[in-house]
Coordinates of C-alpha atoms and ligand atoms in Angstrom, one line a residue:
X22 CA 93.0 29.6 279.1
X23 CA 90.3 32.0 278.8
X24 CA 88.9 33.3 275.7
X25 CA 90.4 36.7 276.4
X26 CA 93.6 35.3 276.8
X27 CA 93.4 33.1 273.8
X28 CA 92.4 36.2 271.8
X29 CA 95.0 39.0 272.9
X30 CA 98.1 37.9 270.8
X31 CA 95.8 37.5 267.4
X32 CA 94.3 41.4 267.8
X33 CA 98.4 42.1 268.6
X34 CA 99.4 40.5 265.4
X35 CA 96.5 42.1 263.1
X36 CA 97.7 45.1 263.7
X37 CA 101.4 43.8 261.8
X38 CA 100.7 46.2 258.1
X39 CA 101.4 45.0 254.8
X40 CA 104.4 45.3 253.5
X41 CA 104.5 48.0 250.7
X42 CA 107.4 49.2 249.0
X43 CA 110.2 46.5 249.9
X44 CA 112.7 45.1 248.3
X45 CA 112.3 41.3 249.0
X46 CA 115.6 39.1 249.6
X47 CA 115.3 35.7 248.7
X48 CA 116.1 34.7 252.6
X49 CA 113.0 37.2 253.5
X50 CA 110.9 35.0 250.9
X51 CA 112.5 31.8 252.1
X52 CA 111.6 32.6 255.9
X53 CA 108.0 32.9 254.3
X54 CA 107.4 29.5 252.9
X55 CA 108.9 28.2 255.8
X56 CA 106.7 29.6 258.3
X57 CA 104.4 26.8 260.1
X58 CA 101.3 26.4 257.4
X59 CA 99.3 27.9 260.1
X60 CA 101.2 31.1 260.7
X61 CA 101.7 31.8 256.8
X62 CA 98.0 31.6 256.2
X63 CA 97.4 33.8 258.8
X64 CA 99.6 36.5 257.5
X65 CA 98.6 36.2 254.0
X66 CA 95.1 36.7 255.3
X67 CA 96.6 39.7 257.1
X68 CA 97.5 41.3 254.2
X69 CA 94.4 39.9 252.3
X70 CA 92.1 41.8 255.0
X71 CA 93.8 45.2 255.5
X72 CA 94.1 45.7 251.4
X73 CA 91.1 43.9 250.3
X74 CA 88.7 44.8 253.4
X75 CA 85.8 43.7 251.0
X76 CA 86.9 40.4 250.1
X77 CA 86.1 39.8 246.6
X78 CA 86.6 38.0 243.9
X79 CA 87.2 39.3 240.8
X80 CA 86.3 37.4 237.4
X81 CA 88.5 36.9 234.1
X82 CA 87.3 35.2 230.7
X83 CA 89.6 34.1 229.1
X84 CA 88.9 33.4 225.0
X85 CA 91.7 31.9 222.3
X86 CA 91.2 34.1 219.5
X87 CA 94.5 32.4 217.6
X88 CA 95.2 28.7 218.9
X89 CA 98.0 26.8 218.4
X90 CA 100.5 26.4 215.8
X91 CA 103.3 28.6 218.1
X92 CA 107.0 28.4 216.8
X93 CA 107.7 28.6 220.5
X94 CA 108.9 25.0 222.7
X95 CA 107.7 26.2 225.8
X96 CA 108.0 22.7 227.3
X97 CA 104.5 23.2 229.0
X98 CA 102.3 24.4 225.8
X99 CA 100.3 22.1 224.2
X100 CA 100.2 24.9 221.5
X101 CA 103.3 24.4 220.5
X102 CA 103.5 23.3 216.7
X103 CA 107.2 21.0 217.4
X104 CA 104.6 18.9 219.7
X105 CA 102.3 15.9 218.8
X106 CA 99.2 17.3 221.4
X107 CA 95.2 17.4 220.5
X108 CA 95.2 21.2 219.9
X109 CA 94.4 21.8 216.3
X110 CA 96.0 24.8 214.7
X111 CA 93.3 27.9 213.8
X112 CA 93.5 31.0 212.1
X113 CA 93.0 34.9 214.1
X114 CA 89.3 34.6 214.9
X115 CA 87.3 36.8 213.4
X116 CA 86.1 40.5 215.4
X117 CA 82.4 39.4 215.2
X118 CA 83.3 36.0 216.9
X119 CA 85.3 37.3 219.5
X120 CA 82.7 40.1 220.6
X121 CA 79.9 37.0 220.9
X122 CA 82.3 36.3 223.4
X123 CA 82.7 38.6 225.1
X124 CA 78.9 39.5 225.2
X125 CA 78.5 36.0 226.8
X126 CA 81.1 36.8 229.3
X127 CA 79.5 39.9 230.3
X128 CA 75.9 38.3 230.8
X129 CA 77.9 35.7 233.2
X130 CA 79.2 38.3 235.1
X131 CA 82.7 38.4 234.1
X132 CA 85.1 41.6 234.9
X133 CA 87.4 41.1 232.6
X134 CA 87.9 39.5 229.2
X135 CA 91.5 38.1 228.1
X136 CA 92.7 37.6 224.4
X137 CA 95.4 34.8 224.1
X138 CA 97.1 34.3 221.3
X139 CA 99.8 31.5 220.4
X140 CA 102.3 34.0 218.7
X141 CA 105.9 34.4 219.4
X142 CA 105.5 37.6 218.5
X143 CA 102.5 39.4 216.5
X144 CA 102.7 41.0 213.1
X145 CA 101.6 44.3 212.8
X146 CA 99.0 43.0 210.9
X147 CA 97.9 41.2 213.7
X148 CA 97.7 44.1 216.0
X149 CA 95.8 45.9 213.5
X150 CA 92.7 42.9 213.8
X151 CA 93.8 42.9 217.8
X152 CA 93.1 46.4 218.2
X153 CA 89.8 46.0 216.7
X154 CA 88.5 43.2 219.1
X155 CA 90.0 45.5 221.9
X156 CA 87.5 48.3 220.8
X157 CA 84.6 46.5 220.8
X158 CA 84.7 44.8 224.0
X159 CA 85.4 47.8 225.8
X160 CA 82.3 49.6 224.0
X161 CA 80.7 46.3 226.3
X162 CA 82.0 48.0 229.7
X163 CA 84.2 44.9 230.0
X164 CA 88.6 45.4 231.6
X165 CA 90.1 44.1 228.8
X166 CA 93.8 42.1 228.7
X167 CA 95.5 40.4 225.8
X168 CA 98.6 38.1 225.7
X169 CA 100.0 38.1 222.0
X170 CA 103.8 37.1 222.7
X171 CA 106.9 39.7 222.2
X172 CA 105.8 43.8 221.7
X173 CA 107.8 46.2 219.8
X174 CA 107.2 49.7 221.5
X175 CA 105.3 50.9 218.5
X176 CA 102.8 47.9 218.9
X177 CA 102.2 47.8 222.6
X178 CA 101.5 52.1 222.0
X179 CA 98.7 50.9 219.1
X180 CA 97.2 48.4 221.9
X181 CA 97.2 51.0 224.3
X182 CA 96.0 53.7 222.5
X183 CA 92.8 50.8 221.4
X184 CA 92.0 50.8 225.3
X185 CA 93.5 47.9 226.5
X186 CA 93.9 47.6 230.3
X187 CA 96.3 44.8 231.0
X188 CA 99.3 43.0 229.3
X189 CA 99.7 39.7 230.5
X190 CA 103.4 38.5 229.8
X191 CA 104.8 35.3 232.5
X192 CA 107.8 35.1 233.9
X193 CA 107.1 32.1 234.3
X194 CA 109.5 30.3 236.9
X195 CA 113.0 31.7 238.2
X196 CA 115.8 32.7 235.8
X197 CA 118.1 29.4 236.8
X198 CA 115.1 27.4 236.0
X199 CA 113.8 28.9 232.9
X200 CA 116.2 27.4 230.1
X201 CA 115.5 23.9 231.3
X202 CA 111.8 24.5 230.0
X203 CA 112.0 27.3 227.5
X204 CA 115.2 27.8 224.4
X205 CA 113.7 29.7 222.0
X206 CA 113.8 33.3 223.8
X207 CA 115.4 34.5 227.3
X208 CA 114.7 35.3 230.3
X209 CA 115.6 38.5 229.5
X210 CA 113.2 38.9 226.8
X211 CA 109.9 38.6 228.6
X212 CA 111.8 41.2 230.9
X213 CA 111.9 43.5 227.6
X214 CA 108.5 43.0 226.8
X215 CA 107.3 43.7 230.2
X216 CA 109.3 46.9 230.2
X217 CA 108.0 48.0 226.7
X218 CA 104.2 47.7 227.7
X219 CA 105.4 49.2 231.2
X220 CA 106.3 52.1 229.5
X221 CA 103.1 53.0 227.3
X222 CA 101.4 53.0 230.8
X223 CA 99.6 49.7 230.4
X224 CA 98.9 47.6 233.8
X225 CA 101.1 44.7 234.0
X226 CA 99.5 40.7 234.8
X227 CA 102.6 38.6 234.9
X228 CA 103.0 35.5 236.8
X229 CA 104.2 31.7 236.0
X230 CA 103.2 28.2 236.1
X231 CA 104.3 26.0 239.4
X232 CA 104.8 22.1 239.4
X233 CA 107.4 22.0 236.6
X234 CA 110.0 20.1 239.1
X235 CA 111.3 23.3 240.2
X236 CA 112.3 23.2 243.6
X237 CA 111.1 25.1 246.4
X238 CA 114.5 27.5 246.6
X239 CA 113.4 28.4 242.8
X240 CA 109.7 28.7 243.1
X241 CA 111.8 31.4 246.1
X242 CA 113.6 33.2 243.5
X243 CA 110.3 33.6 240.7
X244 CA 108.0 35.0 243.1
X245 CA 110.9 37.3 244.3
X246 CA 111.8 38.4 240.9
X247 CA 107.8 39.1 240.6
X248 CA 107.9 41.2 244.1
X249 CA 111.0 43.1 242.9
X250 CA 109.6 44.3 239.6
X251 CA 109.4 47.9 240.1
X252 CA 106.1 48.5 240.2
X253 CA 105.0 44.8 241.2
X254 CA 102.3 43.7 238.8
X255 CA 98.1 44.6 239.2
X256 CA 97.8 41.3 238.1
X257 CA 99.5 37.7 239.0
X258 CA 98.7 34.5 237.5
X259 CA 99.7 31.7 239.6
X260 CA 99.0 28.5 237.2
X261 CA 99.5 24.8 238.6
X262 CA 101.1 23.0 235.4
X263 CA 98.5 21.1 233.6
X264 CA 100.4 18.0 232.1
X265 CA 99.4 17.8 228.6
X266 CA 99.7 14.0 226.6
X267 CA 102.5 15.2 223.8
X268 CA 104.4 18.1 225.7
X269 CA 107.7 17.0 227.0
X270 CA 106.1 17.9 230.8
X271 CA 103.2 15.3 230.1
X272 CA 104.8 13.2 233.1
X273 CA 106.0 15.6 235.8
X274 CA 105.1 14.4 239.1
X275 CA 102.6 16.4 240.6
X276 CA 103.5 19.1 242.9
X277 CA 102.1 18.6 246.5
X278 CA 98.9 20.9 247.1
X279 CA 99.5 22.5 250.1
X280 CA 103.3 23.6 248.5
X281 CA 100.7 25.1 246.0
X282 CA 98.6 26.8 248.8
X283 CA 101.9 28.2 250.1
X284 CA 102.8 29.8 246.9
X285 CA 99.5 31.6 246.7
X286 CA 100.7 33.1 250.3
X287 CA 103.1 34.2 249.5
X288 CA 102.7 36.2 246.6
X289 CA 100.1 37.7 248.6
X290 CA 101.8 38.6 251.6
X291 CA 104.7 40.1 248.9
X292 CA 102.4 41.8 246.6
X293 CA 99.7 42.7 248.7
X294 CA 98.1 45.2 246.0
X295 CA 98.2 42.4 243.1
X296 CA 95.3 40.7 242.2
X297 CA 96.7 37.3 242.8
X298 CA 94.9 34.7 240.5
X299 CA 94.0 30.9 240.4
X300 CA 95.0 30.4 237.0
X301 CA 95.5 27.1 235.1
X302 CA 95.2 23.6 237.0
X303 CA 92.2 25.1 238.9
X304 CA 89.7 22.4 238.2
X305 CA 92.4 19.4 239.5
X306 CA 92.7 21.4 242.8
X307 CA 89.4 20.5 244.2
X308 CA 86.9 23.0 246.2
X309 CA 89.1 22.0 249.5
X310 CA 92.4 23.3 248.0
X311 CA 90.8 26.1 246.4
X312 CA 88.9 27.3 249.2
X313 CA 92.4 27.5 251.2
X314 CA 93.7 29.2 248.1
X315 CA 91.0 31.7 248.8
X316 CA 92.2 31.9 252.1
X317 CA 95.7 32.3 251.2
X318 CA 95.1 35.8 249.6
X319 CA 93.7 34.7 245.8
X320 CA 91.3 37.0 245.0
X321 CA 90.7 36.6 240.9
X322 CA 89.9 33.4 238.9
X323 CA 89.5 32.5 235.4
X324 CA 85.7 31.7 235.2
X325 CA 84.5 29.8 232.4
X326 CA 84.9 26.4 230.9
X327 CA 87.4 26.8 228.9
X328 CA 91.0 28.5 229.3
X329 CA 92.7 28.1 225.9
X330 CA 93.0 25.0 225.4
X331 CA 92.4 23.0 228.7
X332 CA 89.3 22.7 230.8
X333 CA 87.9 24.6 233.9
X334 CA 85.5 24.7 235.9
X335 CA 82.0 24.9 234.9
X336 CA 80.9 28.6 235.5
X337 CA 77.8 26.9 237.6
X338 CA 80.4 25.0 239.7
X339 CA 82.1 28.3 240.6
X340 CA 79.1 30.0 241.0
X341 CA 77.9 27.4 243.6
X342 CA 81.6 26.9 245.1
X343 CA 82.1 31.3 245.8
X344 CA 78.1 30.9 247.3
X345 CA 79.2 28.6 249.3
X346 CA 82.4 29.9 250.8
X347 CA 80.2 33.3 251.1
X348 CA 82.4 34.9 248.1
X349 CA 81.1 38.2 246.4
X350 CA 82.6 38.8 242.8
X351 CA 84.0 42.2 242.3
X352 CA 80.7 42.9 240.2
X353 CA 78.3 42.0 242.4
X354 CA 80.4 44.5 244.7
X355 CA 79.9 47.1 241.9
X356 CA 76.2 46.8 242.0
X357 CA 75.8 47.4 245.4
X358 CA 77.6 50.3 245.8
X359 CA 75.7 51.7 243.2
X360 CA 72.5 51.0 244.1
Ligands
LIG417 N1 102.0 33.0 223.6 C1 101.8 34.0 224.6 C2 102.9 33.8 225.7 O1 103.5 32.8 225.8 O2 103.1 34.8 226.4 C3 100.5 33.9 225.3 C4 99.8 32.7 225.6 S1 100.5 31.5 226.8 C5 99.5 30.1 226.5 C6 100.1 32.2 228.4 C7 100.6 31.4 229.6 O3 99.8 30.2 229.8 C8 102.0 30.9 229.7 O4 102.9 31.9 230.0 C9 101.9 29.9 230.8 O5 102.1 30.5 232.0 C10 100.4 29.4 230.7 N2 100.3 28.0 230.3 C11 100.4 27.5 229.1 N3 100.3 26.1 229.1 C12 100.1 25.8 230.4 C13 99.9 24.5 231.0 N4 99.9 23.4 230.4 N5 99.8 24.5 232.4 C14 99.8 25.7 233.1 N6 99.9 26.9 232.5 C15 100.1 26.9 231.2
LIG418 C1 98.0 32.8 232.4 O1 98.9 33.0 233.2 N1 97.2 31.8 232.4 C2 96.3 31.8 231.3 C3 96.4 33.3 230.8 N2 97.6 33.7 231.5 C4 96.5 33.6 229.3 C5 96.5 30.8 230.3 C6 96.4 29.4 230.8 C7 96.6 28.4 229.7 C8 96.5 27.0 230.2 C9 96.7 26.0 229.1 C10 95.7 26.1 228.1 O2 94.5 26.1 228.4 O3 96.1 26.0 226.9
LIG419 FE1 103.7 29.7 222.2 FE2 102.8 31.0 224.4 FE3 102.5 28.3 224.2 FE4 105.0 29.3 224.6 S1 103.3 29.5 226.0 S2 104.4 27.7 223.0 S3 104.8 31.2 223.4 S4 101.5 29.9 223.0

């Protein structure tokens, strides 16, 4: 075969746009996973390319201003006060603490900086401090994104009004799957919450954890219901389960990458606007996985060596691992168009 020949279906099938505005079925995102692994990747970098023409990568810090102690028995979270885990409880840092951080993040070239809490809900006390922090690191000319729990409309306006850019609230996994990992709030109550910050015109990161044992027609359904939300998030986390000694998922068998690698494709090809990111479980992945991740559409990491409470990779390691798979960061984009 010549090399013309060999080429003329690929330009045919580049030319295929992303799909904007659908309403995805769960056999449309079914027929996805099941493509051949070659033929998914392709498409997801399809839709990666024609949205993303410049390719990078953009960078999230992620800091724990309140750790552990959570009245929540999300089976995952070694915050969670019912289990017997390493995570020592803390108190709300304080503002000045959380803006060293953020100072640091800047100087390492993060884009964004992401304030976790392990609330069910905050107080409005809490908000009060939270609104605060969110001040100050904007006055640094960082995006800033906080994940405090549940919001009542009046508290998700005050965060708003502060600056904040992004709420991040998970979905987690499907709606079948969700009780068999979480009892102490709904399904329907993280679709509340996302609602309420939806409607003070925040931006939306919501995503979920794979490699609970949810099966493959469930992992369907959760990146469906992400799809369908109307708009689909800026923002989706897509976190591999990191099995922590003490939580009741300390044992799950672990999920097979390239399932993992399929997952990242298809939240691209389904949200092709969304910055899809490689969330917890990172550092176990590997540079091979995460390099096909990076083929798969991801285009956002959490970069530093810490998320809350479990490790990631050293910012030199990711330094050296984008360098080497040619990756720009979204602010070294920045710089040069401004120069
Ligand atoms: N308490 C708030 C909440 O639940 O929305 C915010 C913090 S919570 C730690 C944020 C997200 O971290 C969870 O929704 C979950 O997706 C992720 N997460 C927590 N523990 C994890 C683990 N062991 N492995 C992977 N992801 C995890
Ligand atoms: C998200 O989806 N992943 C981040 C962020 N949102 C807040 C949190 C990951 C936490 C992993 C477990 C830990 O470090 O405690
Ligand atoms: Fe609490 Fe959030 Fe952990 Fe659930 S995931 S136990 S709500 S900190």
């Amino acid at each position: 075969m010549s090399a013309h020949q060999f080429t003329a279906p690929l330009i045919q099938a580049k030319s295929r746009p992303p799909v904007v505005g659908a309403t995805w079925t769960l056999e449309a995102v079914t027929a996805l996973y099941n493509l051949p692994f070659n033929e998914i990747m392709f498409r997801a970098q399809e839709t990666h390319r024609q949205v993303f023409p410049e390719g990078d990568v953009e960078l999230a810090t992620l800091l724990s201003i309140k750790t552990g102690g959570c009245p929540e028995d999300c089976s995952y979270c070694p915050q969670a006060a019912r289990y017997h885990t390493d995570v020592k409880a803390s108190k709300l840092l304080d503002l000045e603490e959380v803006l060293e951080a953020a100072k640091a993040a800047k100087a390492a070239g993060s884009n964004r900086f992401c304030m976790g809490a392990a609330w069910r809900e905050p107080k409005d006390r809490d908000v009060e401090k939270v609104v605060a922090m969110i001040k100050g690191v904007k006055a640094l000319g960082l995006e800033t994104c906080a994940t405090l729990g549940m919001l009542e409309p009046s508290q998700a306006k005050s965060l708003k009004d502060a600056g904040l850019d992004f709420y991040n609230h998970n979905l987690d996994t499907s709606e079948d799957f969700y009780p068999t990992v979480i009892q102490t709030r709904s399904y329907q109550d993280r679709l509340d919450t996302l609602q309420t910050v939806r409607n003070v015109g925040l931006s939306v990161c919501c995503g979920g954890i794979v490699g609970m044992g949810e099966s493959r027609e469930q992992r369907v359904a959760f990146i469906a219901r992400l799809a369908n939300l109307d708009p689909y998030p800026e923002s989706v986390p897509i976190n591999h389960l990191v099995p922590v000694a003490g939580t009741p998922l300390e044992a799950q068998a672990k999920l097979d990458p390239l399932e993992f690698v399929r997952t990242i494709a298809v939240a691209r090809i389904t949200m092709p606007k969304a910055r899809v990111r490689l969330s917890a479980g990172r550092q176990e992945l590997g540079k091979a996985i995460q390099a096909m991740c990076f083929q798969a559409g991801a285009n956002s990491i959490f970069y530093g060596d810490q998320l809350l409470t479990t490790g990631n990779p050293e910012a030199e390691a990711d330094r050296q691992l984008l360098a080497q798979l040619g990756l720009k960061t979204k602010e070294s984009c920045k710089a040069e168009v401004q120069v």
